[in-house]
Amino acid sequence: MLSKEDNKLLTETDKGTPMGELFRRYWVPALLSEELPAPDCQPVRVTLLGEKLIAFRDTNNQVGLLDEFCPHRRASLFFGRNEEGGLRCVYHGWKFDACGKCVDMPSEPPESNFKSKVSIKSYPCREFGGIVWTYMGPENEMPELPVFEFTLVPESHRFFSRRIQESNYFQGIEGGIDSSHISFLHRRVHDNPTPTQKAVENGAPKFEVGKTDYGLLIGARRETKDENFYWRITQYVMPWYALIPPTTNQSQLRTGHAWVPMDNENCWHWSFSWIPEAPISEPMRENMRAGRHELHTELIPGTLRPVQNKDNDYLIDRELQRSKKNYSGIRGIGMQDAAVQESAGVIVDRSTEKLGTSDAAIIVARRVMINAAKGLEKGEAPPGLDVEKIKVRAASIMLSKDVPFQEGAAELMKLRESDFVYSS
């Protein structure tokens, strides 16, 4: 359980809160580059850390991220004209460049210098790995952009998506680093299960959780019928990333997630899929794009809200559930996770929960996050900002029972850019 005071500290991310200030020291994935497909395209609403913002790509291909509301009379710039190097409010024509500078004020007399005294809140943006990143913290504390394997592989090797999750961000993180629930929520019936599939059926893995410079290294150990342990090794990278182990080490497709706060009651759920050694096939990419892939979800047209959502009980199929082919009766791993995480309420009351041994990683992750926020208040540097130290991988492996997973899987958990052809 967590005290009400610590739960409040953990879940509140607005500007001025301890956690909100911590998150503003990291680069934030704001949106996909493809959501701003061309210079002078339509602007996009983005809510991050309790702030309503507008993203746009200007005539010179520079991305700007501004306060959504014009400083004149607070009209939304979503309706603005993206033209000639800036975003123009349609109410009175005030125009702002990507840095927030007011560059035109046609509603004022030509001789007026008022526009030189007006600006709009803006945040710096960088594009890397198909993602528009923004930094919302103190300028003199800006770190390097994070580097993950999914940001380094060529565009043809990766597919990313983001969607709205109607819960606090940390409920998503808790699900992402919980390797025991896959034996239940995501259970599948296999006619001729492999040893690995058989091992995953063990719903009571033993956890070994180690703190790292970047977050947590989480090993979930399952018994097998031979002399080996089956290990699923998850990497939790501060402040909101989970690199998910493949079912087997032979799996080409790699996956990861991020849960980025929109506000205290909603978050952006990012899903990253990539194949280091080869392009994603066009049929697989089309399934991901259409929301027919396990992680990437079908969205209501024109929105980032899933078709399966709490208003329709995630389209649960009770006949499918009774058939035992699908443990939950909900289709898709992503929506299975969303259903249980959102069903607990927008912010879980953690003071009433009863945690067991399978929650070891969650308990440590909460403390790591809370300590990082409190440490920042004392002047300590946030963890996970060293780009070299976050170059890690998740892994799955069968190991002899006398071999620690930290040793037996050491090579699998390293990200060596020289092993593959990465994009520059």
Coordinates of C-alpha atoms in Angstrom, one line a residue:
M1 CA 0.0 0.0 0.0
L2 CA 1.0 3.6 -0.4
S3 CA 0.0 6.5 1.9
K4 CA -2.5 9.0 0.6
E5 CA 0.3 11.6 0.8
D6 CA 2.8 9.6 -1.2
N7 CA 0.1 8.6 -3.7
K8 CA -0.7 12.3 -4.2
L9 CA 3.0 13.0 -4.8
L10 CA 3.3 10.1 -7.2
T11 CA 0.3 11.0 -9.3
E12 CA 0.2 14.8 -9.5
T13 CA 2.2 16.1 -12.4
D14 CA 1.1 19.7 -13.0
K15 CA 3.7 22.4 -13.1
G16 CA 4.9 23.2 -9.6
T17 CA 4.3 19.8 -8.1
P18 CA 7.3 17.6 -7.2
M19 CA 6.6 15.0 -9.8
G20 CA 5.7 17.6 -12.4
E21 CA 9.0 19.4 -11.9
L22 CA 10.9 16.1 -12.1
F23 CA 9.2 15.2 -15.4
R24 CA 10.1 18.6 -16.9
R25 CA 13.8 17.7 -16.6
Y26 CA 13.4 15.0 -19.3
W27 CA 12.7 15.3 -23.0
V28 CA 9.0 14.5 -23.5
P29 CA 7.7 12.5 -26.5
A30 CA 5.0 15.0 -27.6
L31 CA 3.7 13.5 -30.9
L32 CA 4.7 11.5 -33.9
S33 CA 6.5 13.4 -36.7
E34 CA 4.0 12.1 -39.2
E35 CA 1.2 13.9 -37.3
L36 CA 2.7 17.0 -38.8
P37 CA 3.2 15.7 -42.3
A38 CA 4.3 18.8 -44.2
P39 CA 5.2 22.5 -43.8
D40 CA 2.2 24.7 -43.1
C41 CA 0.0 21.7 -42.3
Q42 CA -2.9 22.0 -39.8
P43 CA -1.9 22.4 -36.2
V44 CA -2.4 19.6 -33.6
R45 CA -3.7 19.8 -30.1
V46 CA -1.3 18.3 -27.5
T47 CA -1.9 18.2 -23.7
L48 CA 1.2 17.5 -21.7
L49 CA 1.8 17.6 -17.9
G50 CA -1.4 19.5 -17.4
E51 CA -0.7 22.1 -20.1
K52 CA -2.9 22.5 -23.2
L53 CA -0.5 23.1 -26.2
I54 CA -0.6 23.4 -30.0
A55 CA 2.0 21.8 -32.2
F56 CA 2.6 23.0 -35.8
R57 CA 5.2 22.7 -38.5
D58 CA 6.1 26.0 -40.1
T59 CA 7.0 27.0 -43.6
N60 CA 10.6 26.2 -43.0
N61 CA 9.8 22.7 -41.5
Q62 CA 10.5 23.8 -38.0
V63 CA 8.2 22.4 -35.3
G64 CA 6.8 24.7 -32.7
L65 CA 4.9 23.9 -29.5
L66 CA 3.0 26.8 -28.1
D67 CA 0.4 27.5 -25.5
E68 CA -2.9 26.6 -27.1
F69 CA -4.5 30.0 -26.2
C70 CA -3.6 33.3 -27.9
P71 CA -2.4 35.8 -25.3
H72 CA -4.7 38.5 -26.7
R73 CA -8.2 37.2 -25.8
R74 CA -7.4 33.5 -25.2
A75 CA -8.9 32.1 -28.4
S76 CA -7.6 28.7 -29.3
L77 CA -4.8 28.6 -31.8
F78 CA -6.1 25.2 -33.0
F79 CA -8.3 27.2 -35.4
G80 CA -5.3 29.3 -36.5
R81 CA -3.8 29.8 -40.0
N82 CA -0.4 28.1 -40.3
E83 CA 1.2 30.3 -43.0
E84 CA 4.4 32.1 -43.9
G85 CA 6.5 31.1 -41.0
G86 CA 4.1 31.3 -38.1
L87 CA 0.7 30.4 -36.6
R88 CA -1.9 33.2 -36.9
C89 CA -4.9 33.5 -34.6
V90 CA -8.0 33.8 -36.7
Y91 CA -9.7 36.1 -34.1
H92 CA -7.6 39.2 -34.6
G93 CA -4.7 38.0 -36.8
W94 CA -2.0 37.9 -34.2
K95 CA 0.8 35.7 -35.5
F96 CA 3.5 33.8 -33.6
D97 CA 6.6 32.0 -34.8
A98 CA 7.9 28.6 -33.6
C99 CA 9.8 30.2 -30.7
G100 CA 6.7 32.1 -29.5
K101 CA 7.6 35.5 -30.7
C102 CA 4.8 37.7 -32.0
V103 CA 5.8 38.6 -35.5
D104 CA 2.6 40.3 -36.7
M105 CA -0.2 42.2 -35.0
P106 CA -2.5 43.6 -37.7
S107 CA -5.2 44.7 -35.3
E108 CA -2.9 47.3 -33.9
P109 CA -1.8 50.6 -35.7
P110 CA 1.3 50.2 -38.0
E111 CA 3.3 52.5 -35.9
S112 CA 2.6 50.5 -32.7
N113 CA 5.5 48.6 -31.1
F114 CA 3.1 46.5 -29.0
K115 CA 4.0 43.3 -30.8
S116 CA 7.6 43.5 -29.6
K117 CA 6.3 43.3 -26.0
V118 CA 4.1 40.2 -26.6
S119 CA 5.1 36.6 -26.8
I120 CA 3.4 33.3 -26.2
K121 CA 4.7 30.4 -24.1
S122 CA 6.7 28.0 -26.2
Y123 CA 8.8 24.9 -25.7
P124 CA 11.8 23.8 -27.7
C125 CA 11.3 20.8 -30.0
R126 CA 13.6 18.3 -31.7
E127 CA 12.8 15.6 -34.1
F128 CA 14.6 12.3 -33.7
G129 CA 13.6 8.7 -34.5
G130 CA 10.2 9.6 -35.9
I131 CA 9.2 11.5 -32.8
V132 CA 8.8 15.1 -31.9
W133 CA 10.4 15.6 -28.5
T134 CA 9.9 18.7 -26.4
Y135 CA 11.7 20.0 -23.3
M136 CA 9.6 21.8 -20.7
G137 CA 12.1 22.4 -18.0
P138 CA 14.7 25.1 -17.1
E139 CA 16.8 26.0 -20.2
N140 CA 20.1 25.7 -18.4
E141 CA 19.2 22.1 -17.3
M142 CA 18.4 20.7 -20.8
P143 CA 19.8 17.2 -21.2
E144 CA 20.7 15.3 -24.3
L145 CA 17.9 13.7 -26.3
P146 CA 17.3 10.1 -25.1
V147 CA 18.6 7.3 -27.4
F148 CA 16.7 4.0 -27.5
E149 CA 17.1 1.2 -30.0
F150 CA 13.7 2.1 -31.5
T151 CA 14.9 5.7 -32.2
L152 CA 18.0 4.4 -34.0
V153 CA 16.6 1.8 -36.4
P154 CA 15.7 3.0 -39.9
E155 CA 12.2 4.2 -40.5
S156 CA 11.3 1.0 -42.4
H157 CA 12.2 -1.1 -39.3
R158 CA 9.8 0.6 -36.9
F159 CA 6.2 1.4 -36.2
F160 CA 5.0 3.7 -33.4
S161 CA 1.5 4.7 -32.2
R162 CA 0.0 6.7 -29.4
R163 CA -3.4 6.8 -27.9
I164 CA -5.3 8.3 -25.0
Q165 CA -5.4 6.2 -21.8
E166 CA -8.1 7.4 -19.4
S167 CA -6.1 6.9 -16.2
N168 CA -3.2 8.4 -14.4
Y169 CA 0.2 7.6 -16.0
F170 CA 1.5 5.4 -13.2
Q171 CA -1.2 2.8 -13.6
G172 CA 0.2 2.2 -17.0
I173 CA 3.7 2.0 -15.8
E174 CA 2.7 -0.5 -13.1
G175 CA 1.1 -2.7 -15.8
G176 CA 4.1 -2.4 -18.0
I177 CA 6.6 -3.7 -15.5
D178 CA 4.3 -6.4 -14.1
S179 CA 5.5 -9.7 -15.6
S180 CA 3.1 -11.9 -13.7
H181 CA -0.2 -10.7 -15.2
I182 CA 0.7 -12.1 -18.7
S183 CA -0.1 -15.5 -17.3
F184 CA -3.7 -14.4 -16.8
L185 CA -4.9 -11.3 -18.6
H186 CA -3.0 -12.1 -21.8
R187 CA -3.4 -15.9 -21.6
R188 CA -3.8 -17.9 -24.8
V189 CA -4.6 -21.5 -25.4
H190 CA -2.0 -23.4 -27.4
D191 CA -2.6 -26.8 -28.9
N192 CA 1.0 -27.8 -28.7
P193 CA 2.7 -25.3 -26.4
T194 CA 6.4 -24.8 -26.6
P195 CA 8.5 -25.0 -23.4
T196 CA 8.5 -21.2 -23.3
Q197 CA 4.7 -21.0 -23.7
K198 CA 4.3 -23.7 -21.1
A199 CA 6.5 -21.7 -18.7
V200 CA 4.5 -18.5 -19.2
E201 CA 1.5 -20.4 -17.8
N202 CA 3.2 -20.3 -14.4
G203 CA 1.4 -17.3 -12.9
A204 CA 3.6 -17.0 -9.8
P205 CA 7.0 -16.0 -11.0
K206 CA 9.8 -15.1 -8.5
F207 CA 11.0 -11.5 -9.0
E208 CA 14.5 -10.1 -8.7
V209 CA 14.4 -6.3 -8.9
G210 CA 17.6 -4.3 -9.0
K211 CA 18.0 -0.5 -9.0
T212 CA 20.1 0.9 -11.8
D213 CA 21.4 4.3 -12.8
Y214 CA 18.5 4.7 -15.2
G215 CA 15.6 3.0 -13.3
L216 CA 15.1 -0.7 -12.7
L217 CA 16.2 -4.1 -14.0
I218 CA 13.4 -6.5 -13.4
G219 CA 13.9 -10.3 -13.7
A220 CA 10.8 -12.6 -13.5
R221 CA 11.8 -16.2 -13.0
R222 CA 9.5 -19.1 -13.9
E223 CA 10.1 -22.8 -13.2
T224 CA 10.2 -25.2 -16.1
K225 CA 10.0 -29.0 -16.3
D226 CA 13.8 -29.3 -16.9
E227 CA 16.8 -27.9 -15.1
N228 CA 16.3 -24.4 -16.4
F229 CA 14.6 -21.2 -15.3
Y230 CA 12.7 -19.2 -17.8
W231 CA 13.5 -15.5 -17.3
R232 CA 11.6 -12.5 -18.6
I233 CA 13.7 -9.4 -18.1
T234 CA 12.1 -6.0 -18.3
Q235 CA 13.9 -2.7 -18.4
Y236 CA 12.2 0.3 -16.7
V237 CA 13.8 3.5 -17.8
M238 CA 13.0 6.7 -16.0
P239 CA 10.6 8.4 -16.0
W240 CA 8.0 6.5 -18.0
Y241 CA 9.5 3.9 -20.4
A242 CA 9.2 0.1 -20.2
L243 CA 11.1 -2.1 -22.6
I244 CA 9.1 -5.4 -22.8
P245 CA 10.8 -8.8 -23.2
P246 CA 9.9 -10.8 -26.3
T247 CA 8.3 -14.2 -25.7
T248 CA 11.6 -15.9 -26.8
N249 CA 15.0 -14.5 -27.5
Q250 CA 14.5 -15.6 -31.1
S251 CA 11.6 -13.2 -31.6
Q252 CA 12.5 -10.6 -34.2
L253 CA 9.9 -8.0 -33.1
R254 CA 10.8 -5.9 -30.2
T255 CA 8.4 -3.8 -28.2
G256 CA 8.3 -1.0 -25.6
H257 CA 5.9 1.5 -24.2
A258 CA 5.7 4.9 -22.6
W259 CA 3.0 6.5 -20.4
V260 CA 3.3 10.3 -20.6
P261 CA 0.9 12.3 -18.4
M262 CA -1.6 14.5 -20.2
D263 CA -2.9 15.6 -16.9
N264 CA -3.5 13.9 -13.6
E265 CA -6.3 11.7 -14.9
N266 CA -5.2 10.8 -18.4
C267 CA -2.0 9.9 -20.2
W268 CA -0.6 9.3 -23.6
H269 CA 0.1 5.6 -24.1
W270 CA 2.9 5.2 -26.6
S271 CA 3.6 1.8 -28.2
F272 CA 6.9 1.2 -30.0
S273 CA 7.5 -1.8 -32.3
W274 CA 10.7 -2.4 -34.2
I275 CA 12.8 -5.1 -35.8
P276 CA 16.6 -4.3 -35.5
E277 CA 17.7 -6.6 -38.3
A278 CA 15.1 -6.1 -41.0
P279 CA 12.2 -4.0 -42.2
I280 CA 8.7 -4.6 -40.9
S281 CA 6.8 -6.4 -43.6
E282 CA 4.0 -4.5 -45.3
P283 CA 1.3 -6.9 -44.1
M284 CA 2.4 -6.5 -40.5
R285 CA 2.7 -2.7 -40.9
E286 CA -0.8 -2.5 -42.3
N287 CA -2.2 -4.6 -39.4
M288 CA -0.5 -2.2 -37.0
R289 CA -1.8 0.8 -38.9
A290 CA -5.3 -0.5 -38.9
G291 CA -5.3 -1.5 -35.2
R292 CA -5.4 -5.2 -35.9
H293 CA -2.0 -5.8 -34.1
E294 CA -2.0 -6.8 -30.5
L295 CA -0.3 -3.6 -29.3
H296 CA -1.5 -1.0 -31.8
T297 CA -5.2 -0.2 -31.3
E298 CA -7.9 0.8 -33.7
L299 CA -8.9 4.4 -33.0
I300 CA -12.1 6.3 -33.4
P301 CA -11.6 8.2 -36.7
G302 CA -10.3 11.8 -36.2
T303 CA -9.4 11.1 -32.6
L304 CA -6.7 9.3 -30.5
R305 CA -9.3 7.5 -28.4
P306 CA -9.6 3.7 -29.0
V307 CA -12.7 2.2 -30.5
Q308 CA -12.7 -0.2 -27.5
N309 CA -13.1 2.0 -24.5
K310 CA -14.7 2.2 -21.1
D311 CA -18.0 3.5 -22.5
N312 CA -18.6 0.2 -24.4
D313 CA -16.8 -2.0 -21.8
Y314 CA -14.0 -2.5 -24.3
L315 CA -16.3 -4.6 -26.5
I316 CA -15.9 -7.5 -24.1
D317 CA -17.1 -10.8 -25.7
R318 CA -18.4 -13.1 -22.9
E319 CA -18.7 -16.0 -25.3
L320 CA -15.1 -15.6 -26.2
Q321 CA -14.2 -15.5 -22.6
R322 CA -16.2 -18.7 -21.8
S323 CA -14.5 -20.5 -24.7
K324 CA -11.2 -20.2 -22.8
K325 CA -9.4 -19.1 -25.9
N326 CA -9.2 -15.6 -24.5
Y327 CA -8.9 -15.3 -20.7
S328 CA -10.5 -11.8 -20.5
G329 CA -12.9 -11.8 -23.5
I330 CA -11.3 -8.5 -24.7
R331 CA -9.4 -8.5 -27.9
G332 CA -5.9 -7.2 -28.1
I333 CA -3.2 -7.0 -25.5
G334 CA -3.3 -3.2 -25.5
M335 CA -7.0 -3.1 -24.8
Q336 CA -6.8 -5.8 -22.2
D337 CA -4.3 -3.7 -20.3
A338 CA -6.3 -0.5 -20.8
A339 CA -9.5 -2.2 -19.5
V340 CA -8.0 -3.3 -16.1
Q341 CA -5.9 -0.2 -15.6
E342 CA -8.7 2.2 -16.4
S343 CA -11.3 0.1 -14.4
A344 CA -9.4 0.9 -11.2
G345 CA -10.4 4.6 -11.5
V346 CA -8.6 7.5 -13.0
I347 CA -6.3 7.6 -9.9
V348 CA -6.1 4.4 -7.9
D349 CA -6.5 4.8 -4.1
R350 CA -3.3 2.8 -3.3
S351 CA -3.9 3.2 0.5
T352 CA -6.5 0.4 0.3
E353 CA -4.6 -2.2 -1.9
K354 CA -3.1 -5.5 -0.7
L355 CA 0.2 -6.2 -2.4
G356 CA 1.9 -9.6 -2.7
T357 CA 5.2 -11.0 -3.8
S358 CA 4.3 -10.6 -7.5
D359 CA 4.2 -6.8 -6.9
A360 CA 7.9 -6.5 -6.0
A361 CA 8.8 -4.4 -9.0
I362 CA 5.8 -2.1 -8.6
I363 CA 6.8 -1.4 -4.9
V364 CA 10.3 -0.5 -5.8
A365 CA 9.3 1.5 -8.9
R366 CA 7.0 3.7 -6.7
R367 CA 9.8 4.4 -4.3
V368 CA 12.4 5.1 -7.0
M369 CA 10.0 7.7 -8.6
I370 CA 9.1 9.3 -5.3
N371 CA 12.7 9.5 -4.2
A372 CA 13.7 11.0 -7.5
A373 CA 11.1 13.8 -7.1
K374 CA 12.1 14.5 -3.5
G375 CA 15.8 14.3 -4.5
L376 CA 15.3 17.0 -7.1
E377 CA 13.8 19.3 -4.5
K378 CA 17.1 18.8 -2.6
G379 CA 19.2 19.6 -5.7
E380 CA 20.0 16.1 -6.7
A381 CA 20.2 15.2 -10.4
P382 CA 17.3 13.1 -11.8
P383 CA 18.2 9.5 -12.8
G384 CA 18.1 8.3 -16.4
L385 CA 19.5 11.4 -18.1
D386 CA 22.8 9.7 -19.2
V387 CA 22.2 8.7 -22.8
E388 CA 24.9 6.0 -22.8
K389 CA 23.4 4.3 -19.7
I390 CA 19.9 3.9 -21.2
K391 CA 21.1 2.0 -24.2
V392 CA 19.7 -1.3 -22.9
R393 CA 17.5 -4.1 -24.1
A394 CA 14.8 -6.3 -22.6
A395 CA 15.3 -10.0 -22.9
S396 CA 13.9 -13.5 -22.5
I397 CA 16.1 -16.5 -21.9
M398 CA 16.2 -20.0 -20.5
L399 CA 19.1 -20.3 -18.1
S400 CA 20.5 -23.0 -15.9
K401 CA 19.2 -22.6 -12.3
D402 CA 22.6 -21.9 -11.0
V403 CA 23.2 -18.9 -13.4
P404 CA 22.1 -15.4 -12.2
F405 CA 20.1 -13.7 -15.0
Q406 CA 22.3 -10.6 -14.7
E407 CA 25.2 -12.8 -15.9
G408 CA 23.5 -15.2 -18.2
A409 CA 21.6 -12.5 -20.1
A410 CA 24.3 -9.8 -20.0
E411 CA 25.0 -9.8 -23.7
L412 CA 21.4 -9.9 -24.7
M413 CA 20.7 -6.8 -22.6
K414 CA 23.4 -4.7 -24.2
L415 CA 22.6 -2.4 -27.1
R416 CA 25.5 -2.3 -29.5
E417 CA 24.9 0.0 -32.4
S418 CA 27.7 -1.7 -34.3
D419 CA 25.7 -4.9 -34.5
F420 CA 23.1 -3.6 -36.9
V421 CA 22.7 -0.9 -39.5
Y422 CA 21.1 2.0 -37.7
S423 CA 19.8 5.3 -39.1
S424 CA 22.1 8.2 -38.7

